[in-house]
Amino acid sequence: MPILMDGERVGRTLTRIAHEIVERNRGVGDLALIGVRTRGVPIARRLAAILREITGVDVPTGALDITLYRDDLMKSAVGPQPIVRRTEIPFSIDGRHIVLVDDVLYTGRTIRAALDALIDFGRPSTIQLVVLVDRGHRELPIKADYVGKNVPTSRREVVSVRLAEVDGADEIVLGQVEGAGA
Amino acid sequence: MSDTATRLRGKDLLGIAGLTAEEITLILDTAEAMKEVSARPIKKVPALRGKTVINLFYEPSTRTRTSFEVAEKRLSADTLSIAIASSSVVKGETLIDTALNLEAMNPDIVVMRHASSGACHLLARTCQAGIVNAGDGMHEHPTQALLDAFTIRERKGRLKGLKVAITGDLLHSRVFRSNAYLLTTMGAEVWACGPPTLMPAGIARLGVRPTTRVEEAVEGADAVMMLRIQLERMQGGFFPSLREYFQVFGMTPARVRLAKPDAIIMHPGPMNRGVEIESEVADGPASVILDQVANGVAVRMAVLYLLAGGSDDETAA
């Protein structure tokens, strides 16, 4: 299976994105990072650590579970109800610039759900989107503000983001869907 | 069987008996996520949008019915509650006829409380909708046991290996039965205490340790749970007087001191102060009685969410 990014490349990419966030927002004053569960959360924490090194400021960081906002929730002819995990946003998002963080941007449906979920917590002044990989095939008008790597894919392929915090090591690989369809 | 369940096996929640430890853990874990929803500025998520839930209460209930209604609304379900006093039941309609009529309106879930043990099982066989037992006679009250377990786990971090004392009217109590099934399945040690006249026959088969000495039940306990003396079910002379009951079994500060120093005090409500529990204990720092009420909403949201995903007729995941 082709490796799209190794651990070192993931680290450099996050450092670059952190600098872009500081540049675009002219600092990190009203910023907060919110990771989308599961793998968006460790990515958001790493960005927070890099932002701290660059600016000396602790940027508030939260975790968002979008399960209860999914558009395919009750159409479960195929699988079980997805497991719901805790959302942890221990700060007010009102008036802040929220940087939403996820691993892979694909159809855009996860981000649509995340936007709905976020709006239920308050009225941020902006919401920006970070993804480690944009693999195309959007089904909704959604676009990322910061992209680690653009990867042209077919729908028969899967992009697996593995992170040390969840999977033991950093690696992004491109694989094939087993069987047909997705 | 794997350590983690990802779904409940049936379309209904009729009782704790029949649930595996993995299913119970799934409900409690899901409830943790649901509890956070209740702490948000907008206490509502769209998970059950477009689903219809009917609350059918054949017995009076304030706490449980309100708790289910709040849980349903926080998940965005369309809900309606049928008060039996104003329904066609008083005109003589049978339970099955009522069920078939409700079924014709195509609800997704029916939550029912009924004075007869097993009424929910009858409904579950008749209806396509998922049935949630909100208390059937002297049989089971599964969501109460789940919220009790959630409250204990929240305070103690686990259920396995804890000593839990349950005192009071064991004979008439569906809360006791559901708690006995749940806590023993999860590996807790359950002591059941009450007057011999209020102990069900074959109580040891539930896997609990029966005793008539409240001191023995409470000593070294991690959690002490009182059951209500159900005055409305006391037609026979089960004990001489309420005053004597309090003398022998009432939970007083002196008796609570026999438990572990960090023991929690629980009661499913409604309380008879001065009968099974002294006010000083009910309102004391160790009391988690109001936490139980708050956690009831989270646990019921979890059950509704997991059941609304449909039955497991296809092959298990």
XYZ file of C-alpha atoms in Angstrom:
499
model
C 0.000 0.000 0.000
C 1.435 3.377 -0.963
C 2.433 5.595 1.933
C 1.175 9.143 1.412
C 2.965 10.640 4.418
C 5.373 9.212 6.941
C 5.681 10.382 10.559
C 8.277 13.045 9.801
C 6.199 14.499 6.985
C 3.093 14.607 9.216
C 5.092 16.593 11.806
C 6.405 19.104 9.226
C 2.940 19.500 7.717
C 1.378 20.331 11.094
C 4.138 22.884 11.785
C 3.419 24.535 8.424
C -0.345 24.616 9.097
C 0.234 26.115 12.554
C 2.220 28.947 10.972
C -0.540 29.487 8.400
C -3.115 29.721 11.209
C -1.054 32.393 12.991
C -0.510 34.304 9.736
C -4.136 34.257 8.630
C -5.511 35.234 12.070
C -2.682 37.718 12.834
C -1.930 35.944 16.094
C -3.930 33.549 18.209
C -5.855 36.037 20.352
C -9.459 34.837 20.062
C -8.601 31.461 18.608
C -9.771 28.024 19.772
C -9.092 24.583 18.281
C -11.805 21.926 18.144
C -10.973 18.424 16.968
C -13.595 16.142 15.430
C -13.580 12.696 17.075
C -11.760 10.409 16.748
C -8.540 11.443 14.985
C -9.208 15.161 14.732
C -8.713 15.403 18.505
C -5.024 14.394 18.721
C -4.284 16.503 15.616
C -5.893 19.535 17.319
C -3.816 18.895 20.469
C -0.597 18.732 18.430
C -1.467 21.983 16.659
C -2.081 23.573 20.070
C 1.364 22.427 21.246
C 3.039 23.870 18.117
C 1.071 27.140 18.439
C 2.320 27.388 22.008
C 5.934 27.025 20.836
C 5.478 29.668 18.145
C 3.469 32.252 20.107
C 3.818 31.299 23.795
C 0.032 31.300 24.098
C -2.111 28.348 25.213
C -4.920 28.076 22.690
C -8.073 26.480 24.203
C -8.664 23.046 22.695
C -11.832 20.956 22.637
C -13.234 17.703 21.260
C -16.435 17.384 19.253
C -18.412 14.148 18.740
C -20.724 14.558 15.743
C -22.513 11.183 15.961
C -25.852 12.617 17.102
C -25.813 15.053 14.152
C -25.087 12.532 11.384
C -27.438 12.532 8.390
C -27.278 8.734 8.066
C -28.047 7.981 11.745
C -31.354 6.162 11.534
C -30.794 4.572 8.124
C -28.966 1.704 9.739
C -29.945 -1.129 7.416
C -26.276 -2.031 7.311
C -24.634 -1.472 10.675
C -25.243 -0.797 14.333
C -25.896 2.630 15.778
C -22.546 4.378 15.891
C -21.095 4.677 19.395
C -21.602 8.129 20.890
C -18.657 9.664 22.696
C -18.362 12.754 24.852
C -18.117 16.232 23.449
C -15.742 18.341 25.544
C -15.738 22.062 24.867
C -14.764 23.593 28.226
C -14.899 27.213 27.008
C -17.394 29.561 25.366
C -17.181 29.629 21.569
C -19.128 32.917 21.348
C -17.196 35.522 19.379
C -14.138 33.290 18.932
C -12.374 32.209 15.777
C -12.898 28.459 15.808
C -10.440 26.225 13.975
C -12.161 22.919 13.316
C -9.727 20.021 12.854
C -10.299 16.667 11.144
C -8.071 14.029 9.582
C -9.606 13.434 6.125
C -11.983 15.610 4.088
C -14.057 13.433 1.733
C -17.797 13.900 1.097
C -18.056 16.863 3.475
C -20.909 15.293 5.431
C -18.924 14.985 8.659
C -18.042 18.675 8.489
C -21.687 19.579 7.787
C -22.643 17.697 10.976
C -19.785 19.337 12.891
C -20.959 22.816 11.814
C -24.494 22.052 13.029
C -23.150 20.727 16.318
C -20.898 23.753 16.842
C -23.691 26.246 16.234
C -25.603 24.597 19.111
C -22.789 25.703 21.430
C -22.922 29.376 20.539
C -22.090 31.899 17.829
C -18.427 31.853 16.843
C -17.188 34.826 14.862
C -15.620 32.536 12.239
C -15.152 28.820 11.700
C -12.095 27.688 9.755
C -11.277 24.125 8.710
C -8.000 22.187 8.955
C -7.632 18.745 7.361
C -4.559 16.580 7.088
C -5.728 15.060 3.783
C -8.237 16.323 1.217
C -9.155 13.395 -1.003
C -11.873 15.059 -3.116
C -15.349 13.677 -4.003
C -17.253 16.402 -2.163
C -21.045 15.955 -1.955
C -21.651 19.286 -0.229
C -20.316 22.814 -0.850
C -17.574 22.614 1.784
C -13.912 23.518 1.455
C -10.935 23.412 3.821
C -8.953 26.547 4.768
C -5.761 24.639 5.609
C -4.868 21.386 3.838
C -1.967 19.083 4.720
C -1.966 17.303 1.383
C -4.307 17.099 -1.587
C -4.611 13.474 -2.727
C -6.549 12.570 -5.873
C -8.340 9.308 -5.104
C -11.003 7.046 -6.542
C -14.033 6.113 -4.463
C -12.726 2.549 -4.330
C -9.732 3.682 -2.311
C -9.470 4.365 1.419
C -7.223 6.908 3.077
C -6.102 5.657 6.501
C -4.666 8.217 8.867
C -2.800 6.534 11.719
C -1.625 8.601 14.649
C 0.692 7.726 17.501
C -1.940 8.650 20.132
C -4.555 6.258 18.693
C -2.704 3.750 16.517
C 0.827 3.638 17.935
C 2.623 5.391 15.043
C 2.174 8.251 12.555
C 1.471 7.224 8.986
C -0.989 8.012 6.205
C -1.581 5.255 3.668
C -3.753 4.729 0.626
C -5.533 1.366 0.428
C -8.252 -0.392 -1.539
C -11.794 -1.006 -0.362
C -12.340 -4.712 0.157
C -15.186 -5.966 -1.983
C -17.143 -3.435 -4.045
C -18.713 -0.067 -3.264
C -18.209 2.006 -0.125
C -18.063 -12.739 22.705
C -15.953 -9.608 22.517
C -15.410 -7.172 25.366
C -17.376 -4.379 23.795
C -20.890 -4.447 22.416
C -21.809 -1.964 19.711
C -25.560 -2.487 19.871
C -28.393 -3.983 21.877
C -29.607 -7.303 20.521
C -33.358 -6.781 20.763
C -35.819 -4.125 19.607
C -37.074 -3.756 23.195
C -35.770 -3.106 26.689
C -38.088 -5.223 28.826
C -35.766 -5.940 31.732
C -32.189 -6.263 32.884
C -32.473 -10.054 32.931
C -31.201 -11.150 29.536
C -28.810 -8.220 29.038
C -25.127 -9.083 28.914
C -22.464 -7.202 30.864
C -21.262 -5.809 27.504
C -24.715 -4.445 26.645
C -25.034 -2.847 30.092
C -21.610 -1.236 29.659
C -22.625 0.058 26.211
C -25.730 1.731 27.684
C -23.732 3.281 30.556
C -20.963 4.529 28.231
C -23.516 6.028 25.840
C -25.238 7.692 28.811
C -21.974 9.442 29.665
C -21.981 11.143 26.278
C -25.688 11.942 26.686
C -25.113 13.562 30.080
C -22.917 16.183 28.416
C -25.811 17.153 26.114
C -27.880 18.159 29.166
C -25.112 20.554 30.252
C -25.087 22.519 26.962
C -26.672 25.933 26.448
C -28.897 24.323 23.791
C -29.924 21.052 25.413
C -31.025 19.286 22.256
C -29.501 17.118 19.542
C -31.212 15.996 16.304
C -30.537 12.248 16.688
C -34.186 11.076 16.881
C -35.659 13.714 14.573
C -38.765 12.352 12.889
C -39.130 9.457 15.330
C -42.344 9.126 17.318
C -42.306 7.991 20.934
C -45.502 7.247 22.869
C -45.452 7.255 26.661
C -48.188 4.978 27.949
C -48.505 5.162 31.720
C -51.115 2.913 33.325
C -49.793 3.758 36.804
C -49.215 7.170 38.302
C -45.663 8.402 37.875
C -44.144 11.839 38.014
C -40.427 11.260 38.110
C -40.120 8.462 35.555
C -42.613 9.891 33.064
C -41.105 13.370 33.226
C -37.628 11.907 32.901
C -38.572 9.955 29.764
C -40.295 13.009 28.272
C -37.248 15.201 28.865
C -34.973 12.514 27.388
C -37.161 12.181 24.275
C -37.313 15.941 23.742
C -33.537 16.348 24.147
C -33.126 13.833 21.317
C -35.673 15.736 19.153
C -38.213 12.889 19.015
C -41.902 13.708 18.631
C -43.476 12.551 21.858
C -46.912 12.166 23.268
C -47.937 10.992 26.682
C -51.197 9.211 27.271
C -52.706 9.655 30.691
C -54.853 6.628 31.348
C -57.430 8.489 33.417
C -58.501 10.365 30.264
C -58.134 7.501 27.776
C -60.377 4.782 26.426
C -58.954 2.302 28.939
C -61.461 3.626 31.453
C -64.129 2.733 28.888
C -63.034 -0.914 29.007
C -60.519 -1.291 26.149
C -58.027 -4.141 26.619
C -54.265 -3.614 26.617
C -53.881 -5.430 23.294
C -56.596 -3.359 21.629
C -54.997 -0.173 22.899
C -51.638 -1.389 21.600
C -53.003 -2.271 18.157
C -54.652 1.127 17.876
C -51.444 2.911 18.826
C -49.500 0.672 16.462
C -51.741 1.804 13.614
C -50.280 5.281 14.120
C -46.820 3.831 13.484
C -44.798 4.907 16.523
C -41.121 3.935 16.670
C -40.930 3.389 20.422
C -43.562 2.882 23.131
C -42.557 3.510 26.750
C -44.967 1.749 29.087
C -45.618 1.461 32.790
C -48.235 -1.034 33.896
C -49.403 -2.498 37.203
C -49.240 -6.078 35.877
C -45.939 -7.954 35.710
C -45.203 -8.990 32.127
C -47.510 -6.439 30.466
C -44.564 -5.076 28.448
C -43.706 -8.545 27.159
C -47.252 -8.902 25.866
C -46.979 -5.522 24.152
C -43.577 -6.394 22.663
C -44.996 -9.515 21.015
C -47.936 -7.563 19.607
C -46.141 -4.454 18.329
C -43.540 -3.690 15.693
C -42.443 -0.678 17.722
C -39.640 -0.997 20.261
C -41.000 -1.316 23.794
C -39.278 0.219 26.817
C -40.401 -1.068 30.187
C -40.850 1.861 32.584
C -41.925 -0.474 35.390
C -44.249 -3.497 35.207
C -45.932 -4.583 38.416
C -43.521 -6.297 40.788
C -41.278 -7.489 37.968
C -38.670 -5.060 36.565
C -37.817 -1.376 36.192
C -34.729 -1.563 34.000
C -34.010 2.147 33.426
C -34.047 2.746 37.201
C -31.401 0.059 37.735
C -29.352 1.497 34.856
C -29.442 5.008 36.325
C -28.517 3.610 39.750
C -25.560 1.767 38.233
C -24.564 4.895 36.289
C -24.618 6.925 39.525
C -22.536 4.354 41.405
C -20.032 4.083 38.544
C -19.789 7.874 38.314
C -18.857 8.100 42.018
C -16.816 4.917 42.424
C -15.345 4.520 38.946
C -16.482 0.895 38.687
C -19.135 -1.622 39.728
C -17.092 -4.822 39.970
C -16.141 -5.803 43.517
C -18.237 -3.133 45.265
C -20.503 -3.995 48.191
C -23.999 -2.618 47.674
C -26.639 -2.855 50.416
C -30.292 -2.699 49.389
C -32.790 -2.391 52.233
C -36.550 -2.154 52.401
C -39.539 -3.779 50.741
C -37.805 -6.392 48.590
C -40.995 -8.332 47.930
C -42.971 -5.697 46.033
C -40.014 -3.908 44.493
C -39.288 -4.050 40.763
C -36.405 -1.670 41.452
C -34.830 -4.333 43.677
C -35.176 -7.076 41.068
C -33.667 -5.013 38.273
C -30.842 -3.815 40.518
C -30.115 -7.356 41.706
C -29.817 -8.614 38.109
C -27.716 -5.674 36.993
C -25.300 -5.402 39.905
C -24.628 -9.139 40.116
C -24.098 -9.320 36.327
C -21.522 -6.539 36.664
C -19.709 -8.327 39.496
C -20.862 -6.328 42.524
C -21.685 -7.988 45.852
C -25.317 -7.263 46.694
C -26.716 -7.563 50.217
C -30.502 -7.512 50.450
C -32.069 -6.619 53.773
C -35.654 -6.405 54.959
C -38.190 -8.029 57.259
C -38.725 -11.741 56.451
C -42.323 -10.970 55.468
C -41.061 -8.620 52.728
C -38.528 -11.016 51.184
C -39.517 -12.735 47.942
C -39.411 -16.536 47.907
C -36.201 -17.875 46.395
C -34.357 -14.583 46.870
C -30.969 -16.356 46.904
C -31.540 -17.393 43.283
C -31.090 -13.728 42.348
C -27.455 -14.086 43.411
C -27.799 -11.710 46.365
C -27.043 -12.295 50.049
C -30.232 -11.963 52.091
C -30.165 -10.811 55.714
C -32.645 -9.449 58.231
C -29.975 -7.494 60.111
C -29.517 -4.064 58.594
C -26.183 -3.616 60.361
C -24.789 -6.681 58.611
C -25.949 -5.412 55.198
C -24.571 -1.913 55.667
C -21.231 -2.775 57.270
C -18.384 -1.889 54.923
C -20.761 -1.064 52.052
C -19.703 1.236 49.184
C -23.304 2.163 48.400
C -26.470 1.961 50.502
C -29.746 1.933 48.633
C -33.104 2.296 50.370
C -36.336 1.096 48.818
C -39.644 2.743 49.466
C -42.079 1.054 51.829
C -44.954 0.767 49.374
C -47.834 1.693 51.627
C -50.325 1.261 48.769
C -49.353 -2.415 48.370
C -49.497 -3.201 52.089
C -52.840 -4.879 52.490
C -51.537 -7.671 54.726
C -49.809 -7.132 58.058
C -46.211 -7.279 56.843
C -44.865 -5.571 59.959
C -46.455 -4.229 63.144
C -46.098 -0.473 62.529
C -44.164 2.075 60.503
C -42.615 3.243 63.722
C -41.317 -0.222 64.501
C -40.047 -0.591 60.931
C -38.019 2.586 61.379
C -36.630 1.306 64.671
C -35.372 -1.940 63.118
C -34.590 -1.041 59.495
C -34.648 2.767 59.144
C -31.435 4.321 57.831
C -30.104 6.489 60.629
C -26.778 8.353 60.813
C -25.544 5.732 63.307
C -26.212 2.909 60.838
C -24.673 4.838 57.928
C -21.453 5.114 59.971
C -21.059 1.330 59.673
C -20.582 1.694 55.901
C -17.326 2.809 54.275
C -16.458 6.456 55.074
C -16.996 7.417 51.413
C -20.183 5.374 50.957
C -23.016 6.917 48.963
C -26.687 6.971 49.975
C -29.280 6.223 47.296
C -33.080 6.147 47.029
C -35.184 5.731 43.878
C -37.908 7.998 45.297
C -40.459 8.937 46.335
C -39.066 8.862 49.883
C -41.014 8.193 53.065
C -38.924 10.304 55.430
C -38.904 8.844 58.921
C -39.907 5.387 57.657
C -37.094 3.899 55.582
C -34.731 6.856 55.798
C -34.065 9.641 58.274
C -34.009 13.163 56.853
C -30.507 13.769 58.153
C -29.295 10.902 55.950
C -31.435 11.781 52.925
C -30.173 15.386 52.900
C -26.642 14.627 54.086
C -23.384 15.080 52.150
C -23.217 11.380 51.165
C -26.656 11.485 49.525
C -26.690 11.155 45.720
C -30.474 11.008 45.505
C -30.786 14.094 43.299
C -27.861 12.952 41.129
C -29.896 9.816 40.471
C -32.718 11.969 39.082
C -30.347 13.951 36.833
C -28.655 10.780 35.607
C -32.048 9.239 34.812
C -32.431 11.585 31.846
C -28.991 10.649 30.439
C -29.576 6.907 30.822
C -33.008 7.104 29.168
C -31.547 9.116 26.278
C -28.971 6.351 25.816
C -31.606 3.600 25.815
C -33.847 5.450 23.337
C -30.906 6.208 21.049
C -29.658 2.625 21.026
C -33.127 1.118 20.469
C -34.108 3.560 17.726
C -31.346 2.120 15.561
C -33.612 -0.832 14.869
C -33.663 -4.489 15.785
C -30.895 -6.978 15.265
C -32.736 -9.344 12.957
C -29.896 -9.341 10.474
C -26.669 -11.084 11.367
C -24.935 -9.588 14.370
C -22.136 -7.142 13.727
